Amino acid sequence: MAVVDADNMSLGNHAFCKKDYGSAAESYSQALESDSSTCVMEVLQKRCHCYFEAGDYPSALQDANTCIERDPDNIIGYILGGTILAKMKQFENAMGYYKRGLEIDPKNAKINDNLKQLQDDILYSYGNMGDNSTQSTLQMSSQEPYPDDDKLQKEEMEILREWNVLEFPSITVCSSDPKLAEQELSRAKEMLKAGNLEEVITRVVTAVQHDTASFDLWREAASLLHKAGNLKLALQFINVIPEDFRNNEVWRLGGKILAELGIPVTAEHWFRHAIKRNRKDDESQMLFQNVRVKRLYDPLIGGAPVQVQFTQLGRTLIAKEERKPGQILFQDSPVVLSQTLDSMTIPACGHCAKCLMRPEHYFESELLLTDIELKEAVKRYWPIRDQIYCYHCDRMKYCSEKCRDESWEKYHKVICNSNNRYSEALYKVCDEYSTVASMGSKVWSGVWNASYSPMLMAHIWASIICEASRLAEASGNPKPTQAQWALSQAPYRRFIAYGSFSQTKIIPKMFKIMQDMFHNLSEGLSYAITEREFDGRYFQATCNAQAFSDSNPPFKSFVNAIRKNRKYKRIESLCIVEPREATFAGLFPLHACLNHSCVNNIEVLDGMVDGKPGVTVRALMNIKPGDELFTTYIDTQMPKRERRAWLFRAYNFWCSCPRCKFEGDDARTCTHCSKTAEEKKCFPACDYHAGMR
Ligand SMILES: C[S@@+](CC[C@H](N)C(=O)[O-])C[C@H]1O[C@@H](n2cnc3c(N)ncnc32)[C@H](O)[C@@H]1O
């Protein structure tokens, strides 16, 4: 047998037995340098063991990956890779290695044992993540003004002025008599109970006439007027109280009145003051967020039978009308998108997500050349979509010049490697990802842990930068002003952007790549990717992104067309296997308000919106007006403990949906009646729980 440097090999083995892993690894490295034969794999595995035992996990992983690269069916490589990643607490990645191993040897006892251990590790790690409570959405939601809010507030003040509600109310001041004032106020309260609203107003006015100096009285009077529905007079009364004398209650009441009058930005201003005076004032915080979601989302909803509200779960979508299973609730288009890394080899428009697959991607070229009938069918029915490349790089494909030009102006010019020498590093790791993915594992060790593309984050930053520089150019400024930066960031404020741990430590390489990419841009532009910025966008990209595809790809049109023509019955039989479609991850503003439940009442499907790929949200169950709409973020076939753990790890909350409350750890056993659900029907198992939905 040709041996790899036998001396070093046995030196290595000797040191290994003595647990001197450093020396053993060194000897194995020297043995490998001779790189002569079949033993290379064995030495690599042994060195991997040494690195692992010595705690040098990145080097160990490199050896495991080299084993896999040399022999993709090398099951030990997958076991080693999984074990190392589990040790590094990269559980999802570890799972990827083990799953790939099981594809080669489904009954492999070691992998099956390791997988069980991995599940325990996952659950244990979740239980030990420090503060394991769901974060308070109220505390996490910003009350910062939006860009241009100052202008909007000025416009609102004009309206209030026109309504004459900023002036002192026209009352005749009587002799000061606080007692009489109190009596009048009590009568006003009685009148309110009796529903005599006219009389409430008369009494309230009389009350303040007798004690104009008491701001408490003005506040109580305003509160009664608010309850009686006279909003404008109520506002006038509350405005009488000078700012320095307004307490938390006054500001809150003012905010409520303004919100009901449809003066949202000023209402937010009043609620902000209320919260400043009492940080624990949850009511004002909730009211603030509800005013905000109304003004931000109402314009997006159009005629759809839904509305956005703010609840304990944060932004939430509520049905306004009844819907039966299968009926559409709304459709949505992405504000930003990028093709997911695992589908990068499938041609698609990088701007609008249309599939650009051609017959040669589906049929073998030999067949296309020799099968005359197929050739004819393809010529007749396969819709050939244009494939246009970026002017400057061959990375980006588009379906039209319009898409290419829009993409360039909106974000690509900032990250195209013709303009940005640092972007090559990002493209390179994306390419590496596809190599690893082609081995069946969604791993991107040490760099990225999510299945969504980091390109989505890059597109977010690039689009912010392009928009800010466009605004600067339009206003004749050499560089964007702070207000212009804020304005260009505003569309992304609709997407939740917080998580429970910092990603910069977990994927430092990606953090560095993004910092470099956006630090020194052309024309003196620079965007600082701080830790906070990186973490926020990371969670934004992972917690809100929805995967979607072109719902009408060329293959589908082709098959539908040949099905209608009996002549092509044989060709139909060549199209049995559906091709993998290009998948995109997108941020959809309305869809991103959907919260999760393990008993989801809606489903999200691919759909065409204004001629471009987007999403369609459809009822799965009977939905009544006022019902909250729930999607599902995970595979709901998983048992409860796993579901909850995944949700906490990926989305930062502990699910408290009816299923999680009442289902046992085994997804098919009911905690109430212990009955086992039918195969494939996880829950509910009993009528009691069915009624709890
Ligand atoms: C796509 S957003 C959904 C909209 C979100 N409520 C908001 O205010 O933007 C996902 C986030 O919503 C929250 N969330 C969704 N479903 C939840 C649930 N069932 N319980 C608690 N929080 C939930 C979590 O913070 C999660 O990371």
XYZ file of C-alpha atoms and ligand atoms in Angstrom:
720
model
C 0.000 0.000 0.000
C 1.310 3.403 -0.859
C 1.358 5.140 2.465
C 1.194 8.741 3.462
C 4.466 9.492 5.105
C 4.344 6.515 7.463
C 6.713 7.942 10.043
C 4.707 11.059 10.648
C 1.517 9.046 10.578
C 2.693 6.751 13.356
C 4.113 9.690 15.294
C 0.701 11.274 15.030
C -1.053 8.097 16.178
C 1.292 7.813 19.107
C 0.669 11.392 20.216
C -3.060 10.928 19.668
C -3.123 7.924 22.028
C -1.323 10.022 24.620
C -3.978 12.738 24.096
C -1.288 15.148 22.972
C -3.587 16.535 20.287
C -1.404 19.502 19.339
C 1.609 17.303 18.459
C -0.623 14.707 16.835
C -2.199 17.339 14.559
C 1.250 18.612 13.645
C 2.492 15.132 12.704
C -0.650 14.467 10.680
C -0.175 17.780 8.856
C 3.348 16.770 7.935
C 2.120 13.369 6.859
C -0.442 15.058 4.644
C 2.154 17.177 2.971
C 3.402 14.079 1.190
C -0.192 13.715 -0.063
C 0.477 10.422 -1.725
C -2.398 8.011 -1.355
C -5.600 6.483 -0.156
C -4.768 7.181 3.458
C -5.305 10.912 2.999
C -8.926 10.644 4.075
C -7.967 8.699 7.175
C -5.314 11.244 8.134
C -7.716 14.119 7.527
C -10.278 12.491 9.786
C -7.685 11.889 12.475
C -6.401 15.444 12.284
C -9.997 16.650 12.428
C -10.361 14.666 15.687
C -7.252 16.291 17.082
C -8.430 19.804 16.243
C -11.808 18.984 17.720
C -10.332 17.665 20.957
C -8.012 20.689 21.137
C -11.017 22.986 20.748
C -9.927 24.365 17.361
C -13.361 23.912 15.799
C -12.868 26.035 12.639
C -9.816 23.929 11.636
C -11.659 20.734 12.506
C -14.574 21.825 10.352
C -12.263 22.611 7.492
C -10.927 19.043 7.593
C -14.446 17.608 7.747
C -15.419 19.730 4.737
C -12.294 18.651 2.842
C -13.312 15.007 3.436
C -16.757 15.774 1.998
C -15.339 17.676 -0.951
C -12.999 14.793 -1.784
C -15.727 12.233 -1.446
C -19.323 13.528 -1.249
C -20.453 10.081 -0.080
C -18.041 10.062 2.827
C -20.440 9.591 5.719
C -17.750 10.171 8.358
C -17.237 13.683 6.977
C -20.881 14.490 7.660
C -20.783 12.971 11.132
C -17.667 14.962 11.955
C -19.096 18.165 10.477
C -22.354 17.746 12.421
C -20.558 17.011 15.675
C -18.262 20.014 15.339
C -21.101 22.377 14.472
C -23.224 21.070 17.340
C -20.317 21.794 19.652
C -20.158 25.299 18.171
C -23.877 25.594 18.952
C -24.650 26.021 15.262
C -27.474 23.563 15.626
C -29.302 24.208 12.378
C -26.098 23.780 10.416
C -25.239 20.621 12.321
C -28.671 19.272 11.437
C -27.905 19.973 7.755
C -24.775 17.767 7.875
C -26.563 14.949 9.668
C -29.485 15.050 7.262
C -27.140 14.824 4.304
C -25.447 11.860 5.988
C -28.814 10.174 6.403
C -29.520 10.624 2.697
C -26.483 8.420 2.083
C -27.190 5.952 4.875
C -30.709 6.404 6.292
C -30.186 3.897 9.093
C -26.817 5.122 10.267
C -27.004 4.535 14.023
C -24.373 7.124 14.910
C -26.170 9.876 13.018
C -29.541 8.892 14.425
C -28.132 8.971 17.950
C -26.423 12.296 17.283
C -29.658 13.753 15.934
C -31.496 12.795 19.108
C -28.726 14.361 21.147
C -28.903 17.434 18.934
C -32.596 17.887 19.654
C -31.879 17.750 23.384
C -29.018 20.204 22.933
C -31.279 22.579 21.047
C -33.957 22.467 23.691
C -31.442 22.763 26.497
C -29.784 25.748 24.862
C -33.115 27.512 24.481
C -33.910 26.978 28.105
C -30.595 28.585 28.983
C -30.708 31.661 26.867
C -30.935 33.954 29.849
C -34.060 36.013 29.596
C -36.286 33.532 27.893
C -39.438 35.554 28.024
C -40.985 36.948 24.868
C -39.778 40.511 24.469
C -42.355 43.195 25.041
C -43.369 44.552 21.666
C -44.412 47.809 23.303
C -40.999 48.360 24.824
C -39.255 47.460 21.596
C -41.344 49.663 19.310
C -39.958 53.042 18.454
C -41.735 56.286 19.237
C -39.277 58.319 17.209
C -40.932 60.746 14.818
C -40.908 59.821 11.153
C -39.035 61.985 8.675
C -41.174 64.872 7.550
C -43.384 64.509 10.622
C -42.521 68.099 11.509
C -44.002 69.256 8.186
C -47.073 67.095 8.675
C -47.519 68.454 12.170
C -47.419 72.024 10.849
C -50.150 71.115 8.357
C -52.201 69.578 11.152
C -51.804 72.742 13.251
C -53.227 74.700 10.341
C -56.301 72.462 10.366
C -56.696 72.888 14.106
C -56.405 76.630 13.670
C -59.086 76.566 10.999
C -61.312 74.675 13.410
C -60.643 77.399 16.021
C -59.785 74.769 18.579
C -56.482 76.319 19.595
C -58.186 79.396 21.025
C -59.415 79.865 24.542
C -63.053 78.635 24.614
C -65.625 81.361 24.488
C -66.992 81.232 28.022
C -68.111 83.999 30.281
C -65.988 83.951 33.366
C -68.189 84.150 36.488
C -67.200 84.825 40.064
C -64.827 82.169 41.357
C -66.809 79.481 43.178
C -64.949 76.113 43.199
C -67.737 74.415 45.128
C -70.335 75.377 42.573
C -67.972 74.277 39.863
C -67.661 70.827 41.484
C -71.439 70.547 41.749
C -71.872 71.382 38.083
C -69.253 68.810 37.152
C -71.042 66.123 39.220
C -74.272 66.973 37.418
C -72.480 66.729 34.107
C -71.356 63.204 35.056
C -74.914 62.230 35.923
C -76.113 63.624 32.599
C -73.483 61.574 30.827
C -74.732 58.431 32.547
C -78.266 59.356 31.549
C -77.124 59.860 27.975
C -78.157 63.507 27.916
C -75.158 64.729 25.979
C -76.422 68.269 25.328
C -76.822 68.812 29.022
C -73.308 67.459 29.672
C -71.908 70.264 27.566
C -73.980 72.948 29.290
C -72.960 71.723 32.779
C -69.322 71.382 31.914
C -69.165 74.898 30.501
C -70.903 76.272 33.601
C -68.457 74.374 35.824
C -65.335 75.911 34.285
C -66.959 79.353 34.279
C -66.943 79.130 38.071
C -63.348 78.005 38.477
C -61.215 78.979 35.491
C -57.978 78.733 37.500
C -58.260 75.004 38.248
C -56.467 72.992 35.589
C -57.780 69.768 37.153
C -61.255 71.048 36.472
C -60.419 71.834 32.846
C -59.004 68.328 32.465
C -62.065 66.663 34.003
C -64.314 68.840 31.891
C -62.381 67.931 28.762
C -62.653 64.263 29.667
C -66.433 64.540 30.000
C -66.697 66.387 26.704
C -64.596 63.670 25.078
C -66.895 61.001 26.462
C -69.910 62.983 25.308
C -68.433 62.992 21.795
C -67.761 66.725 21.507
C -64.168 66.281 20.431
C -63.423 69.772 19.209
C -64.629 71.429 22.408
C -62.788 68.780 24.441
C -59.581 69.681 22.623
C -60.161 73.350 23.204
C -60.579 72.691 26.939
C -57.479 70.512 27.230
C -55.464 73.099 25.317
C -56.244 75.674 27.975
C -53.862 73.853 30.324
C -50.359 75.292 29.774
C -47.679 72.744 28.821
C -45.864 73.065 32.138
C -49.017 72.055 33.982
C -49.890 69.075 31.826
C -49.369 65.771 33.562
C -49.371 62.297 32.037
C -53.168 62.107 32.125
C -53.612 65.435 30.336
C -51.218 64.510 27.549
C -52.868 61.106 27.142
C -56.357 62.605 26.948
C -55.169 65.192 24.413
C -53.615 62.408 22.352
C -56.845 60.412 22.406
C -58.932 63.383 21.308
C -56.532 64.274 18.507
C -56.388 60.664 17.312
C -60.165 60.517 17.153
C -60.252 63.813 15.299
C -57.943 62.286 12.678
C -54.904 64.417 13.594
C -52.381 61.564 13.960
C -48.957 63.186 14.006
C -49.947 65.695 16.696
C -51.694 62.889 18.585
C -48.417 60.937 18.571
C -46.679 64.050 19.871
C -49.108 64.239 22.823
C -48.798 60.509 23.589
C -45.013 60.821 23.456
C -45.238 63.508 26.166
C -47.548 61.288 28.237
C -45.049 58.415 28.029
C -42.155 60.741 28.884
C -43.944 61.618 32.117
C -44.705 57.987 32.939
C -42.584 55.347 31.231
C -44.879 52.602 32.526
C -47.936 54.097 30.901
C -48.767 51.105 28.701
C -52.080 52.609 27.671
C -50.409 55.642 26.052
C -47.792 53.424 24.450
C -50.468 51.218 22.970
C -52.510 54.212 21.805
C -49.399 55.744 20.275
C -48.631 52.604 18.263
C -52.226 52.278 17.137
C -52.286 55.820 15.805
C -49.017 55.130 14.080
C -50.057 51.880 12.419
C -53.275 53.476 11.237
C -51.514 56.334 9.496
C -48.777 54.132 8.058
C -50.812 51.165 6.934
C -54.220 52.500 5.917
C -52.756 53.850 2.662
C -51.301 50.397 1.865
C -54.468 48.438 2.427
C -56.483 49.818 -0.473
C -59.784 47.979 -0.653
C -58.588 44.799 1.094
C -60.864 43.555 3.909
C -58.148 43.848 6.553
C -56.713 46.408 8.916
C -53.532 46.670 10.938
C -53.799 47.082 14.685
C -51.264 47.111 17.458
C -51.797 44.470 20.156
C -49.668 42.561 22.658
C -48.149 40.754 19.660
C -47.145 44.058 18.059
C -48.554 44.883 14.648
C -51.342 42.502 13.825
C -53.640 42.007 10.854
C -57.339 41.891 11.582
C -60.106 40.831 9.205
C -62.772 43.426 8.474
C -65.057 41.095 6.543
C -66.032 37.455 6.561
C -63.980 35.095 4.424
C -64.548 31.408 3.637
C -61.662 28.926 3.196
C -59.936 29.559 -0.128
C -61.059 33.189 -0.432
C -58.411 35.848 -0.892
C -57.791 38.412 1.843
C -55.083 40.524 0.264
C -52.072 40.577 -1.998
C -48.738 42.235 -1.408
C -45.611 43.265 -3.322
C -42.088 43.277 -1.910
C -40.302 46.534 -1.101
C -37.004 44.697 -1.454
C -36.081 41.216 -2.597
C -33.192 38.960 -3.445
C -32.880 35.487 -4.838
C -32.194 32.902 -2.146
C -28.733 31.422 -2.330
C -29.912 27.868 -2.731
C -31.684 28.701 -5.996
C -29.116 31.041 -7.546
C -28.399 28.666 -10.419
C -31.968 28.945 -11.675
C -32.333 31.927 -14.013
C -34.682 34.646 -12.816
C -35.026 38.402 -13.051
C -33.058 39.851 -10.151
C -35.396 42.823 -9.995
C -38.959 41.539 -10.360
C -38.420 37.810 -9.582
C -39.902 36.540 -12.843
C -38.643 33.093 -13.746
C -36.460 33.087 -16.874
C -36.115 29.353 -17.250
C -35.602 28.161 -20.810
C -36.266 24.713 -22.323
C -32.567 23.869 -22.210
C -32.637 24.229 -18.432
C -35.295 21.573 -18.218
C -34.766 19.135 -21.082
C -31.471 17.482 -21.865
C -29.836 19.219 -24.814
C -29.518 15.918 -26.668
C -33.260 15.350 -26.377
C -34.033 18.865 -27.491
C -31.965 18.325 -30.589
C -33.213 14.889 -31.527
C -36.854 14.777 -30.475
C -38.576 16.590 -33.323
C -41.953 16.615 -31.614
C -40.494 18.059 -28.445
C -38.656 20.664 -30.460
C -41.902 21.653 -32.112
C -43.876 21.774 -28.842
C -41.210 23.875 -27.205
C -41.115 26.277 -30.138
C -44.881 26.658 -29.998
C -45.569 26.780 -26.303
C -42.518 27.534 -24.185
C -42.658 31.275 -23.503
C -39.118 32.507 -24.013
C -38.497 35.436 -21.760
C -35.675 37.865 -22.455
C -32.514 37.492 -20.404
C -30.672 40.768 -20.130
C -27.497 41.200 -18.127
C -26.340 44.169 -16.108
C -24.300 46.502 -18.340
C -21.299 46.152 -16.084
C -21.287 42.689 -14.524
C -22.496 39.225 -15.380
C -23.961 38.606 -11.942
C -27.368 40.129 -12.428
C -29.928 38.946 -14.966
C -33.132 40.757 -15.800
C -36.287 40.111 -17.793
C -36.298 43.548 -19.421
C -34.347 46.730 -19.881
C -36.826 48.417 -17.582
C -36.013 46.002 -14.760
C -32.281 46.353 -15.422
C -32.417 50.156 -15.324
C -34.667 50.283 -12.266
C -32.479 47.804 -10.425
C -29.388 49.855 -11.263
C -30.931 53.084 -10.012
C -32.573 51.535 -6.943
C -29.665 49.518 -5.551
C -27.424 47.623 -7.929
C -25.101 50.506 -8.825
C -23.886 50.591 -5.234
C -23.057 46.885 -5.026
C -22.174 46.043 -8.623
C -18.565 44.878 -8.540
C -17.808 47.313 -11.353
C -18.400 50.107 -8.850
C -17.574 48.531 -5.530
C -14.402 46.537 -5.141
C -15.502 45.172 -1.767
C -18.679 43.550 -3.065
C -16.665 40.742 -4.670
C -16.171 39.316 -1.164
C -19.923 39.057 -0.701
C -20.415 37.464 -4.113
C -17.644 35.020 -3.330
C -19.238 33.800 -0.109
C -22.553 33.536 -1.936
C -20.857 31.320 -4.521
C -19.290 29.221 -1.791
C -22.694 28.810 -0.286
C -24.029 27.368 -3.510
C -21.180 24.842 -3.595
C -21.992 23.684 -0.100
C -25.703 23.747 -0.852
C -25.175 21.589 -3.901
C -23.809 19.002 -1.494
C -27.246 18.956 0.058
C -26.547 20.961 3.152
C -27.661 24.496 3.819
C -24.485 25.236 5.643
C -22.367 28.237 5.464
C -20.135 27.591 8.338
C -18.798 30.457 10.342
C -20.244 33.013 7.995
C -23.972 32.827 7.811
C -26.591 30.868 9.633
C -29.820 31.703 7.928
C -31.270 30.194 4.827
C -32.098 33.635 3.519
C -29.566 35.439 1.433
C -27.336 38.099 3.016
C -27.890 39.767 -0.367
C -31.249 40.824 1.033
C -29.443 42.832 3.708
C -27.063 44.238 1.113
C -30.052 45.251 -1.021
C -31.651 47.022 1.929
C -28.538 49.090 2.568
C -27.911 49.686 -1.117
C -31.461 50.913 -1.665
C -31.222 53.270 1.324
C -27.968 54.695 -0.040
C -29.308 55.088 -3.596
C -32.471 56.802 -2.389
C -30.558 59.161 -0.081
C -28.166 60.138 -2.846
C -31.089 60.639 -5.254
C -32.748 62.975 -2.747
C -29.469 64.832 -2.243
C -28.987 65.261 -5.968
C -32.561 66.482 -6.431
C -32.082 69.103 -3.748
C -28.673 70.156 -5.064
C -26.772 68.979 -1.972
C -23.349 67.392 -2.469
C -24.214 64.744 0.143
C -27.489 63.586 1.714
C -28.578 65.544 4.751
C -29.570 63.739 7.941
C -33.219 64.255 7.034
C -32.638 62.722 3.615
C -30.977 59.668 5.159
C -33.918 59.312 7.515
C -36.368 59.612 4.661
C -34.625 56.890 2.691
C -34.638 54.570 5.715
C -38.318 55.171 6.416
C -39.800 52.341 4.264
C -37.897 49.804 6.351
C -39.261 51.120 9.615
C -42.352 49.076 8.891
C -40.437 45.863 9.570
C -39.657 44.619 13.026
C -35.895 44.820 13.604
C -34.918 43.258 16.896
C -33.723 39.949 18.206
C -32.454 38.498 21.424
C -28.756 38.165 20.662
C -26.097 39.910 18.621
C -25.275 38.355 15.268
C -22.025 40.267 14.841
C -20.289 37.750 17.119
C -21.864 34.767 15.392
C -21.158 35.823 11.812
C -18.231 38.240 12.186
C -17.009 37.646 8.641
C -20.285 38.767 7.176
C -20.321 41.788 9.478
C -16.879 42.797 8.202
C -17.840 42.259 4.555
C -20.877 44.515 4.925
C -18.882 47.163 6.789
C -16.274 47.232 4.022
C -18.845 47.226 1.264
C -20.734 50.259 2.446
C -17.956 52.252 4.044
C -16.172 53.771 1.049
C -18.569 54.262 -1.772
C -18.078 56.332 -4.868
C -18.808 60.061 -4.764
C -17.706 60.291 -1.148
C -20.735 58.437 0.152
C -20.405 56.228 3.202
C -22.847 54.282 5.328
C -21.623 53.052 8.677
C -22.676 49.501 9.495
C -22.445 49.568 13.254
C -23.147 46.472 15.356
C -26.599 47.827 16.065
C -27.279 48.532 12.416
C -26.092 45.069 11.395
C -28.133 43.283 14.055
C -31.252 45.306 13.289
C -31.094 44.598 9.557
C -30.215 40.950 10.188
C -33.364 40.441 12.236
C -35.319 42.518 9.778
C -34.189 40.243 6.949
C -34.775 36.996 8.820
C -37.898 37.704 10.915
C -39.924 39.369 8.165
C -38.746 37.802 4.930
C -41.151 35.629 3.008
C -39.987 33.155 0.404
C -41.840 33.432 -2.880
C -41.555 32.446 -6.530
C -43.017 33.343 -9.873
C -46.492 31.780 -9.795
C -46.611 31.555 -13.554
C -43.191 30.296 -14.659
C -42.537 29.317 -18.293
C -42.549 25.598 -17.466
C -46.071 25.847 -16.042
C -47.348 27.743 -19.098
C -45.730 25.146 -21.330
C -47.284 22.171 -19.541
C -50.708 23.835 -19.386
C -50.552 24.491 -23.116
C -49.485 20.996 -24.160
C -52.140 19.451 -21.924
C -54.739 21.194 -24.048
C -53.331 19.692 -27.245
C -53.803 15.916 -27.439
C -51.141 15.737 -30.077
C -48.530 16.280 -27.388
C -49.629 13.548 -24.975
C -46.181 11.957 -25.185
C -44.426 15.258 -24.488
C -46.536 15.644 -21.377
C -45.035 12.418 -20.097
C -41.581 14.038 -20.404
C -42.678 16.810 -18.055
C -43.711 14.816 -15.019
C -40.991 16.103 -12.738
C -41.555 19.724 -11.827
C -38.361 21.771 -12.013
C -37.088 23.657 -8.981
C -38.105 27.251 -9.355
C -36.028 30.284 -8.488
C -36.974 31.325 -4.977
C -36.779 34.852 -3.663
C -36.864 36.284 -0.183
C -38.813 39.515 0.023
C -39.991 42.017 2.591
C -43.709 42.625 2.121
C -45.019 45.493 4.256
C -48.570 44.289 4.861
C -47.786 40.589 4.917
C -45.034 41.278 7.505
C -47.762 42.249 9.983
C -48.986 38.652 10.076
C -48.216 36.992 13.377
C -47.654 33.312 13.907
C -49.914 30.600 15.257
C -49.416 26.841 15.086
C -53.095 26.719 14.089
C -52.858 29.274 11.314
C -56.095 30.488 9.758
C -54.530 31.832 6.554
C -51.964 30.653 4.051
C -49.464 32.626 1.987
C -49.201 31.663 -1.672
C -47.237 32.878 -4.646
C -49.304 35.268 -6.714
C -49.005 37.843 -9.449
C -49.495 41.395 -8.172
C -49.661 44.128 -10.816
C -48.041 41.758 -13.294
C -45.094 40.881 -11.060
C -44.455 38.003 -8.647
C -45.706 38.742 -5.144
C -47.780 37.002 -2.496
C -51.477 36.244 -2.101
C -52.922 35.685 1.365
C -55.885 33.304 1.455
C -58.225 32.087 4.195
C -57.696 28.517 5.378
C -60.613 28.504 7.795
C -63.810 30.505 8.185
C -62.800 34.018 9.164
C -65.145 36.477 10.848
C -64.821 40.260 11.033
C -62.517 41.113 13.949
C -60.593 37.821 13.762
C -56.837 38.150 13.905
C -55.108 36.625 10.905
C -52.380 34.132 11.700
C -49.864 32.594 9.380
C -47.284 30.008 10.339
C -43.559 30.702 10.407
C -42.417 27.107 10.793
C -43.216 23.529 9.912
C -46.249 22.928 12.124
C -45.856 19.165 11.810
C -43.054 19.373 14.379
C -43.884 18.430 17.954
C -44.626 21.198 20.387
C -41.255 21.472 22.114
C -39.389 21.741 18.835
C -41.855 24.241 17.411
C -41.569 26.489 20.403
C -37.797 26.217 20.468
C -37.457 27.098 16.787
C -39.801 30.041 17.160
C -37.882 31.387 20.093
C -34.525 30.970 18.415
C -35.520 32.376 15.053
C -38.268 34.845 15.947
C -37.668 35.705 19.604
C -40.977 34.674 21.092
C -42.485 31.787 22.958
C -45.600 30.764 21.127
C -48.744 30.777 23.214
C -51.216 29.747 20.546
C -54.038 27.306 21.461
C -52.027 24.349 20.172
C -48.964 25.229 22.209
C -51.106 25.720 25.290
C -52.964 22.453 25.118
C -51.105 20.017 22.935
C -48.774 17.515 24.589
C -45.098 17.279 23.725
C -46.022 14.653 21.216
C -47.778 16.487 18.395
C -50.376 13.763 17.994
C -51.460 13.301 21.592
C -54.056 15.536 23.182
C -53.282 16.766 26.708
C -56.988 16.910 27.465
C -58.281 13.477 26.475
C -54.983 11.653 25.739
C -56.475 10.542 22.457
C -54.023 10.109 19.607
C -54.764 11.997 16.444
C -55.039 10.250 13.103
C -51.917 9.926 11.003
C -51.070 13.261 9.334
C -53.688 15.063 11.427
C -51.616 16.361 14.235
C -54.140 18.412 16.157
C -56.769 18.826 17.436
C -57.408 15.345 18.694
C -60.550 16.157 20.640
C -63.677 18.277 20.356
C -62.745 20.224 23.462
C -59.670 21.628 21.784
C -61.373 22.069 18.462
C -63.668 24.508 20.257
C -60.725 26.498 21.576
C -59.601 27.734 18.207
C -43.111 39.261 10.806
S -43.221 40.023 12.335
C -44.958 40.013 12.621
C -45.470 41.391 12.917
C -45.007 41.942 14.229
N -45.966 41.674 15.253
C -44.733 43.428 14.127
O -45.071 44.173 15.041
O -44.113 43.836 13.138
C -42.592 38.732 13.366
C -42.470 39.115 14.802
O -43.767 39.270 15.395
C -43.775 38.774 16.728
N -44.708 37.630 16.786
C -45.271 36.995 15.754
N -46.098 36.017 16.158
C -46.062 36.026 17.487
C -46.698 35.234 18.505
N -47.539 34.247 18.206
N -46.425 35.532 19.793
C -45.565 36.533 20.122
N -44.931 37.312 19.210
C -45.177 37.065 17.913
C -42.347 38.332 17.014
O -41.682 39.423 17.599
C -41.788 38.058 15.636
O -40.381 38.161 15.575
